[in-house]
Short mmCIF file of C-alpha atoms in Angstrom, two decimals:
data_model
loop_
_atom_site.label_atom_id
_atom_site.label_comp_id
_atom_site.label_asym_id
_atom_site.label_seq_id
_atom_site.Cartn_x
_atom_site.Cartn_y
_atom_site.Cartn_z
CA MET A 21 0.00 0.00 0.00
CA PRO A 22 1.23 3.56 -0.66
CA ASN A 23 2.51 5.54 2.29
CA ILE A 24 -0.16 8.18 2.86
CA THR A 25 0.77 11.05 5.16
CA ALA A 26 -2.08 12.84 6.89
CA PRO A 27 -2.25 16.59 6.24
CA LYS A 28 -0.41 18.60 8.85
CA THR A 29 -2.44 20.62 11.35
CA VAL A 30 -0.79 23.49 13.24
CA ARG A 31 -2.67 25.08 16.13
CA THR A 32 -1.78 28.72 16.70
CA LEU A 33 -2.69 31.07 19.52
CA ILE A 34 -2.74 34.65 18.22
CA ALA A 35 -2.23 36.82 21.30
CA PRO A 36 -1.15 40.37 20.38
CA ASP A 37 -1.39 43.76 22.02
CA LYS A 38 -2.70 46.73 20.02
CA PHE A 39 -0.73 48.56 17.34
CA LYS A 40 -1.13 51.98 18.95
CA GLY A 41 -2.58 54.61 16.65
CA SER A 42 -3.47 52.04 14.01
CA LEU A 43 -5.25 48.85 15.08
CA THR A 44 -6.80 47.42 18.23
CA ALA A 45 -5.51 44.10 19.51
CA ALA A 46 -8.65 42.40 18.17
CA GLN A 47 -8.10 43.93 14.71
CA VAL A 48 -4.47 42.76 14.72
CA ALA A 49 -5.53 39.24 15.66
CA ASP A 50 -8.31 39.17 13.06
CA ALA A 51 -6.01 40.30 10.25
CA LEU A 52 -3.31 37.76 11.11
CA ALA A 53 -5.89 34.98 11.39
CA SER A 54 -7.37 35.91 8.01
CA GLY A 55 -3.96 35.54 6.40
CA LEU A 56 -3.17 32.30 8.21
CA ARG A 57 -6.51 30.73 7.31
CA SER A 58 -6.28 31.74 3.66
CA SER A 59 -3.28 29.42 3.34
CA THR A 60 -5.25 26.37 4.47
CA GLY A 61 -5.21 23.73 1.77
CA SER A 62 -2.28 25.40 0.00
CA ALA A 63 0.32 23.55 -2.02
CA ALA A 64 2.26 22.98 1.17
CA GLY A 65 -0.66 20.94 2.45
CA GLY A 66 -2.13 21.13 5.90
CA THR A 67 -4.31 23.35 8.01
CA VAL A 68 -3.65 26.22 10.35
CA HIS A 69 -6.08 26.40 13.25
CA CYS A 70 -6.29 29.85 14.82
CA GLU A 71 -7.38 30.70 18.33
CA LEU A 72 -7.59 34.43 18.94
CA LEU A 73 -6.79 36.08 22.26
CA PRO A 74 -6.47 39.87 21.90
CA LEU A 75 -4.57 41.18 24.90
CA ALA A 76 -3.95 44.33 26.91
CA ASP A 77 -1.55 45.29 29.67
CA GLY A 78 -3.76 47.61 31.67
CA GLY A 79 -3.51 50.49 29.23
CA ASP A 80 -5.81 51.53 26.41
CA GLY A 81 -7.63 48.57 24.92
CA SER A 82 -8.09 46.80 28.26
CA VAL A 83 -11.90 46.91 28.09
CA ASP A 84 -11.87 45.73 24.46
CA ALA A 85 -9.56 42.83 25.32
CA ALA A 86 -11.80 41.76 28.20
CA VAL A 87 -14.87 41.90 25.96
CA ALA A 88 -13.12 39.88 23.25
CA SER A 89 -12.40 37.17 25.82
CA GLY A 90 -16.02 36.87 26.94
CA PHE A 91 -16.82 39.80 29.22
CA SER A 92 -19.97 41.82 28.47
CA ARG A 93 -19.66 45.44 27.41
CA HIS A 94 -21.69 48.01 29.33
CA ALA A 95 -21.95 51.48 27.82
CA CYS A 96 -22.00 54.67 29.84
CA THR A 97 -21.53 58.39 29.29
CA VAL A 98 -18.93 60.22 31.35
CA THR A 99 -17.38 63.66 31.58
CA GLY A 100 -14.50 63.82 29.13
CA PRO A 101 -11.07 65.17 30.04
CA THR A 102 -12.01 68.77 29.24
CA GLY A 103 -15.62 68.66 30.44
CA GLN A 104 -17.53 67.51 27.38
CA PRO A 105 -19.70 64.33 27.63
CA VAL A 106 -18.06 61.33 25.97
CA PRO A 107 -19.31 57.77 25.36
CA ALA A 108 -17.37 55.17 27.29
CA SER A 109 -17.73 51.54 28.28
CA ILE A 110 -16.65 49.05 30.89
CA ALA A 111 -16.34 45.27 30.77
CA PHE A 112 -18.09 42.98 33.28
CA ASP A 113 -18.37 39.22 33.65
CA GLY A 114 -20.67 39.13 36.66
CA THR A 115 -17.80 39.23 39.16
CA THR A 116 -15.03 41.43 37.80
CA ALA A 117 -15.43 44.81 36.12
CA VAL A 118 -12.69 46.39 34.00
CA VAL A 119 -12.59 50.18 33.87
CA GLU A 120 -9.93 52.01 31.88
CA VAL A 121 -8.50 55.50 31.90
CA ALA A 122 -7.97 55.65 28.14
CA ASN A 123 -11.64 55.47 27.12
CA THR A 124 -12.84 57.82 29.87
CA CYS A 125 -10.23 60.58 30.22
CA GLY A 126 -7.51 59.56 27.78
CA LEU A 127 -5.42 61.53 25.33
CA ALA A 128 -7.49 60.25 22.40
CA LEU A 129 -10.59 61.98 23.84
CA LEU A 130 -9.14 65.50 23.78
CA PRO A 131 -11.11 67.66 21.34
CA ASP A 132 -9.16 68.04 18.08
CA GLY A 133 -6.25 66.30 19.79
CA ARG A 134 -5.29 69.51 21.55
CA LEU A 135 -3.24 68.74 24.67
CA GLU A 136 -4.48 70.28 27.93
CA ALA A 137 -1.68 69.73 30.42
CA LEU A 138 -3.23 71.85 33.17
CA ASP A 139 -6.96 71.61 32.50
CA ALA A 140 -7.52 67.91 31.72
CA SER A 141 -9.29 65.99 34.48
CA SER A 142 -9.65 62.36 35.59
CA ARG A 143 -13.28 62.94 36.59
CA GLY A 144 -14.64 60.70 33.82
CA PHE A 145 -12.63 57.75 35.11
CA GLY A 146 -14.23 58.20 38.53
CA GLU A 147 -17.68 58.35 36.93
CA ALA A 148 -16.99 55.08 35.11
CA ILE A 149 -15.94 53.48 38.41
CA LEU A 150 -19.20 54.76 39.94
CA PHE A 151 -21.12 53.19 37.05
CA ALA A 152 -19.25 49.89 37.55
CA LEU A 153 -20.13 49.93 41.25
CA SER A 154 -23.83 50.10 40.30
CA LEU A 155 -23.43 46.59 38.85
CA THR A 156 -22.26 45.32 42.29
CA PRO A 157 -19.02 43.65 41.18
CA SER A 158 -16.82 41.83 43.66
CA ARG A 159 -13.76 43.37 42.03
CA ILE A 160 -12.92 46.32 39.82
CA VAL A 161 -9.76 46.29 37.74
CA LEU A 162 -8.49 49.84 37.29
CA ALA A 163 -6.62 49.87 33.98
CA LEU A 164 -4.29 52.87 34.01
CA GLY A 165 -2.64 54.12 30.86
CA GLY A 166 -3.10 56.71 28.16
CA SER A 167 -4.26 59.47 30.51
CA SER A 168 -4.47 63.09 29.39
CA SER A 169 -4.41 64.60 32.90
CA THR A 170 -1.93 65.18 35.70
CA ASP A 171 -4.37 65.85 38.52
CA GLY A 172 -3.29 63.18 41.01
CA GLY A 173 -6.70 61.56 40.68
CA MET A 174 -8.42 64.65 42.09
CA GLY A 175 -11.12 64.52 39.41
CA MET A 176 -11.64 60.81 39.99
CA LEU A 177 -12.01 61.29 43.76
CA THR A 178 -14.49 64.14 43.17
CA ALA A 179 -16.72 61.80 41.18
CA LEU A 180 -16.49 59.20 43.96
CA GLY A 181 -17.88 61.42 46.71
CA TYR A 182 -15.03 63.62 47.91
CA SER A 183 -15.26 67.41 47.79
CA PHE A 184 -12.23 69.62 47.17
CA LEU A 185 -12.85 73.19 48.29
CA ASP A 186 -10.96 76.41 47.67
CA ALA A 187 -10.31 79.08 50.31
CA ALA A 188 -13.79 80.57 49.76
CA GLY A 189 -15.46 77.20 50.21
CA ASN A 190 -16.26 76.73 46.54
CA ALA A 191 -16.13 73.22 45.09
CA LEU A 192 -13.33 72.55 42.61
CA HIS A 193 -13.96 70.42 39.52
CA GLY A 194 -10.63 68.66 39.63
CA SER A 195 -7.71 69.30 37.26
CA GLY A 196 -4.01 70.01 37.36
CA ARG A 197 -4.72 73.72 37.47
CA ASP A 198 -7.02 73.24 40.50
CA LEU A 199 -4.46 71.39 42.63
CA ARG A 200 -2.81 74.44 44.19
CA ARG A 201 -6.20 75.98 44.96
CA ILE A 202 -7.21 73.16 47.35
CA ALA A 203 -7.81 74.54 50.85
CA SER A 204 -9.76 71.65 52.36
CA ILE A 205 -11.18 68.23 51.53
CA THR A 206 -14.44 66.77 52.83
CA GLY A 207 -16.52 63.64 52.21
CA GLN A 208 -16.26 59.93 52.89
CA GLY A 209 -16.51 58.45 49.43
CA VAL A 210 -19.31 56.23 48.16
CA PRO A 211 -19.90 53.31 50.57
CA GLU A 212 -19.67 50.66 47.83
CA LEU A 213 -15.93 51.31 47.59
CA ALA A 214 -15.42 49.81 51.04
CA VAL A 215 -16.86 46.43 50.02
CA THR A 216 -15.31 46.13 46.55
CA GLU A 217 -11.81 44.86 45.83
CA LEU A 218 -9.85 47.38 43.77
CA VAL A 219 -6.99 46.19 41.59
CA LEU A 220 -4.59 48.76 40.14
CA ALA A 221 -3.20 47.33 36.90
CA SER A 222 -0.13 49.20 35.70
CA ASP A 223 3.49 48.58 34.85
CA VAL A 224 4.58 52.16 35.57
CA HIS A 225 6.86 52.44 38.63
CA ASN A 226 7.28 56.21 38.95
CA PRO A 227 6.43 58.00 42.21
CA LEU A 228 4.03 60.92 42.29
CA LEU A 229 6.49 63.78 42.87
CA GLY A 230 10.04 64.86 42.11
CA PRO A 231 12.41 64.34 39.17
CA ASP A 232 11.01 60.86 38.50
CA GLY A 233 7.42 61.84 39.28
CA ALA A 234 4.35 62.10 37.08
CA PRO A 235 4.74 65.77 36.02
CA ALA A 236 8.47 65.58 35.25
CA VAL A 237 8.41 62.29 33.34
CA PHE A 238 4.99 62.21 31.70
CA GLY A 239 3.89 65.86 31.78
CA PRO A 240 5.75 66.88 28.60
CA GLN A 241 3.99 64.08 26.68
CA LYS A 242 0.72 65.75 27.69
CA GLY A 243 1.78 69.21 26.56
CA ALA A 244 3.32 70.50 29.79
CA SER A 245 5.98 73.21 29.48
CA PRO A 246 8.80 73.36 32.05
CA ALA A 247 6.77 75.97 33.94
CA ASP A 248 3.70 73.70 33.79
CA VAL A 249 5.73 70.78 35.12
CA ALA A 250 6.87 72.86 38.10
CA ALA A 251 3.30 74.06 38.74
CA LEU A 252 1.90 70.54 38.56
CA ASP A 253 4.54 69.16 40.89
CA ALA A 254 3.83 71.91 43.42
CA GLY A 255 0.11 71.31 43.01
CA LEU A 256 0.45 67.59 43.67
CA ALA A 257 2.47 68.40 46.80
CA THR A 258 -0.46 70.55 47.93
CA LEU A 259 -2.84 67.69 47.20
CA THR A 260 -0.87 65.24 49.35
CA ALA A 261 -0.63 67.73 52.21
CA LYS A 262 -4.37 68.48 52.16
CA LEU A 263 -5.24 64.79 51.95
CA ALA A 264 -3.06 64.17 55.01
CA GLU A 265 -4.83 67.01 56.83
CA ALA A 266 -8.17 65.45 55.91
CA GLY A 267 -7.17 62.20 57.57
CA PHE A 268 -6.30 59.97 54.61
CA ASP A 269 -4.04 57.23 55.93
CA GLY A 270 -0.66 57.15 54.20
CA ALA A 271 -1.33 60.27 52.10
CA ALA A 272 2.28 61.43 52.43
CA SER A 273 4.07 58.08 52.25
CA LEU A 274 2.03 56.73 49.32
CA ALA A 275 3.19 59.63 47.17
CA GLY A 276 6.62 57.98 47.07
CA HIS A 277 5.25 54.52 46.32
CA PRO A 278 6.36 53.02 42.97
CA GLY A 279 3.40 53.39 40.63
CA ALA A 280 1.83 56.37 42.41
CA GLY A 281 2.77 58.48 39.40
CA SER A 282 0.98 56.27 36.88
CA ALA A 283 -1.71 57.92 34.75
CA GLY A 284 -0.85 61.41 35.93
CA GLY A 285 -1.14 60.43 39.57
CA ILE A 286 -4.40 58.50 39.28
CA GLY A 287 -2.34 55.59 40.60
CA TYR A 288 -1.78 57.59 43.79
CA ALA A 289 -5.51 58.16 44.29
CA CYS A 290 -6.21 54.46 43.68
CA LEU A 291 -3.63 53.48 46.28
CA LEU A 292 -5.29 55.89 48.73
CA LEU A 293 -8.54 54.03 48.19
CA GLY A 294 -6.83 50.77 49.11
CA ALA A 295 -6.24 49.35 45.65
CA ARG A 296 -3.94 46.36 45.33
CA GLN A 297 -1.22 47.06 42.79
CA VAL A 298 -0.34 44.39 40.21
CA SER A 299 1.65 44.09 37.00
CA GLY A 300 -0.75 45.05 34.25
CA ALA A 301 0.67 42.61 31.71
CA ASP A 302 0.68 39.57 34.00
CA TYR A 303 -2.67 40.38 35.59
CA PHE A 304 -4.42 40.60 32.24
CA LEU A 305 -2.79 37.38 31.06
CA ASP A 306 -4.29 35.71 34.12
CA LEU A 307 -7.64 37.47 33.78
CA LEU A 308 -7.94 36.39 30.13
CA ASP A 309 -6.82 32.83 30.92
CA PHE A 310 -3.71 32.85 28.75
CA ASN A 311 -2.02 29.86 30.39
CA SER A 312 -4.80 27.36 29.64
CA ARG A 313 -5.36 28.81 26.18
CA LYS A 314 -1.72 28.40 25.14
CA ASP A 315 -1.52 24.83 26.44
CA SER A 316 -3.67 23.56 23.56
CA CYS A 317 -1.60 25.32 20.89
CA ASP A 318 1.59 24.45 19.02
CA VAL A 319 2.71 28.00 18.21
CA VAL A 320 2.14 31.36 19.89
CA ILE A 321 2.00 34.55 17.82
CA THR A 322 2.24 37.81 19.75
CA GLY A 323 3.20 41.39 18.99
CA GLU A 324 2.69 45.13 19.41
CA GLY A 325 3.35 48.33 17.52
CA SER A 326 7.06 48.45 18.33
CA ILE A 327 9.43 45.73 19.51
CA ASP A 328 12.27 47.46 21.34
CA GLU A 329 14.13 47.81 24.63
CA GLN A 330 10.91 48.62 26.47
CA THR A 331 9.50 45.33 25.23
CA LEU A 332 12.41 43.48 26.79
CA ALA A 333 11.84 45.39 30.04
CA GLY A 334 8.54 43.59 30.57
CA LYS A 335 5.87 44.80 28.19
CA LEU A 336 3.12 42.44 27.14
CA PRO A 337 4.92 40.47 24.37
CA ALA A 338 7.74 39.69 26.81
CA ALA A 339 5.24 38.40 29.36
CA VAL A 340 3.58 36.28 26.65
CA ALA A 341 6.95 34.86 25.61
CA ARG A 342 7.92 34.10 29.19
CA ARG A 343 4.74 32.10 29.70
CA SER A 344 4.74 30.25 26.39
CA GLY A 345 7.20 27.52 27.38
CA ALA A 346 9.18 25.61 24.77
CA ARG A 347 6.72 26.09 21.89
CA PRO A 348 7.79 28.40 19.05
CA ILE A 349 6.99 32.10 19.61
CA ILE A 350 6.57 34.43 16.65
CA ALA A 351 6.35 38.20 17.08
CA VAL A 352 4.67 40.63 14.70
CA ALA A 353 5.21 44.38 14.99
CA GLY A 354 4.85 47.63 13.14
CA ARG A 355 8.58 48.03 13.52
CA SER A 356 11.39 46.33 15.42
CA LEU A 357 14.42 48.04 16.93
CA LEU A 358 15.63 44.71 18.26
CA PRO A 359 18.41 43.16 16.14
CA LYS A 360 18.06 39.51 15.21
CA GLU A 361 20.85 38.45 17.53
CA ARG A 362 18.73 39.63 20.47
CA TRP A 363 15.57 37.71 19.56
CA SER A 364 16.76 34.93 21.86
CA GLU A 365 16.33 37.24 24.88
CA MET A 366 12.58 36.73 24.39
CA ALA A 367 12.93 33.21 22.96
CA LEU A 368 11.50 34.49 19.67
CA THR A 369 11.65 32.23 16.63
CA HIS A 370 11.05 35.08 14.19
CA VAL A 371 9.99 38.73 14.14
CA TYR A 372 7.86 40.01 11.24
CA THR A 373 7.47 43.78 10.84
CA LEU A 374 5.23 45.92 8.67
CA THR A 375 8.23 48.05 7.73
CA GLU A 376 9.69 45.03 5.92
CA TYR A 377 6.60 44.84 3.71
CA THR A 378 6.15 48.49 2.75
CA SER A 379 8.03 51.76 2.40
CA GLN A 380 4.89 53.66 3.43
CA ASP A 381 4.14 54.79 6.98
CA SER A 382 1.46 52.36 8.12
CA SER A 383 1.36 53.61 11.73
CA LYS A 384 -1.64 55.89 11.05
CA ASP A 385 -3.19 53.80 8.26
CA PRO A 386 -5.42 51.01 9.65
CA GLU A 387 -6.36 49.64 6.21
CA LEU A 388 -2.75 49.33 5.09
CA SER A 389 -1.71 47.83 8.44
CA ALA A 390 -4.46 45.20 8.24
CA ALA A 391 -3.56 44.31 4.64
CA LEU A 392 0.09 43.89 5.57
CA LEU A 393 -0.80 41.74 8.57
CA ARG A 394 -2.87 39.47 6.32
CA LYS A 395 0.16 39.06 4.07
CA ILE A 396 2.35 38.33 7.09
CA GLY A 397 -0.21 35.76 8.22
CA GLN A 398 0.11 34.02 4.86
CA ASP A 399 3.90 34.00 5.16
CA ILE A 400 3.74 32.63 8.70
CA ALA A 401 1.43 29.85 7.51
CA ALA A 402 3.84 28.98 4.70
CA SER A 403 6.67 28.67 7.24
CA LEU A 404 4.60 26.42 9.50
CA LEU A 405 3.09 23.97 6.98
#
């Protein structure tokens, strides 16, 4: 009888982060899967089975990633970073709610993209937390990243029941500009906070104040001039002093805690509320059940917009690679600044980049990025079958 070889089947887990400014993690995964599947039954023979797991690390896209993995999306309207109403959403699975800074008071929500270093507020994030509390979750994951404000979480705390008053007793809205005007703080916060576990998901380790603090390190990215940075740092010092006067436990010491400076100091306010701080990348891998999903796959495909030194320092693709075991790991990126001889530091089998497939700038072109990812998916399939 002739020796008949059964067609080869390769099971892939496509687990990328977003390509910032271009595609969401789900769009990246869909485009790669489309390319991989189109090669099924090719001359090489065999089938590529794709399981999609869009990921996030606690930054923008965290709600979308949770929804893609089975959470329900709940829409709400919140106060945007400069006061205008904006549509937002949270993710909820009946036990855990995911609320993110990026879709409530993030940089992408600034009207016309105009940076507002002093006037942007975190109030919308607090309103989204309040909305999540109305669903009576056991736990709320606070996904910090992509913030437009440097208000130390003042806006967020205002939405959650605390009042910040100026010297005349007038209530302050909550923004970087308002920080130095705080004369007193009143209120106890909404009671639901006391019975809900808060999880602060972030991989930022900066303190609130000083040369490594939120204003100095992240303020310029939000449009802050050197004078603005100095004003914001002084304002945050006022905030911590007034919180201590109001009886907040650890108000002074928590300002120096690694991660207090995340999201313009929203991390500090979350810590004040008793949030447990975790690595955003690892927490979301656990939340989205990465370990069991990868166990049934032969190959893991991950990626993000840029593979570089920051990736090696612990960003999401590095966490994916670390957890993937001995199976081959392929990375896909918009660009890579990591030379081939360093791929082994993440145990990567290969790195595919959009820049290798086009001379055009695809970073702001979703259609081009998706088309290139489909082509990369076809090439990955050809290498696997």
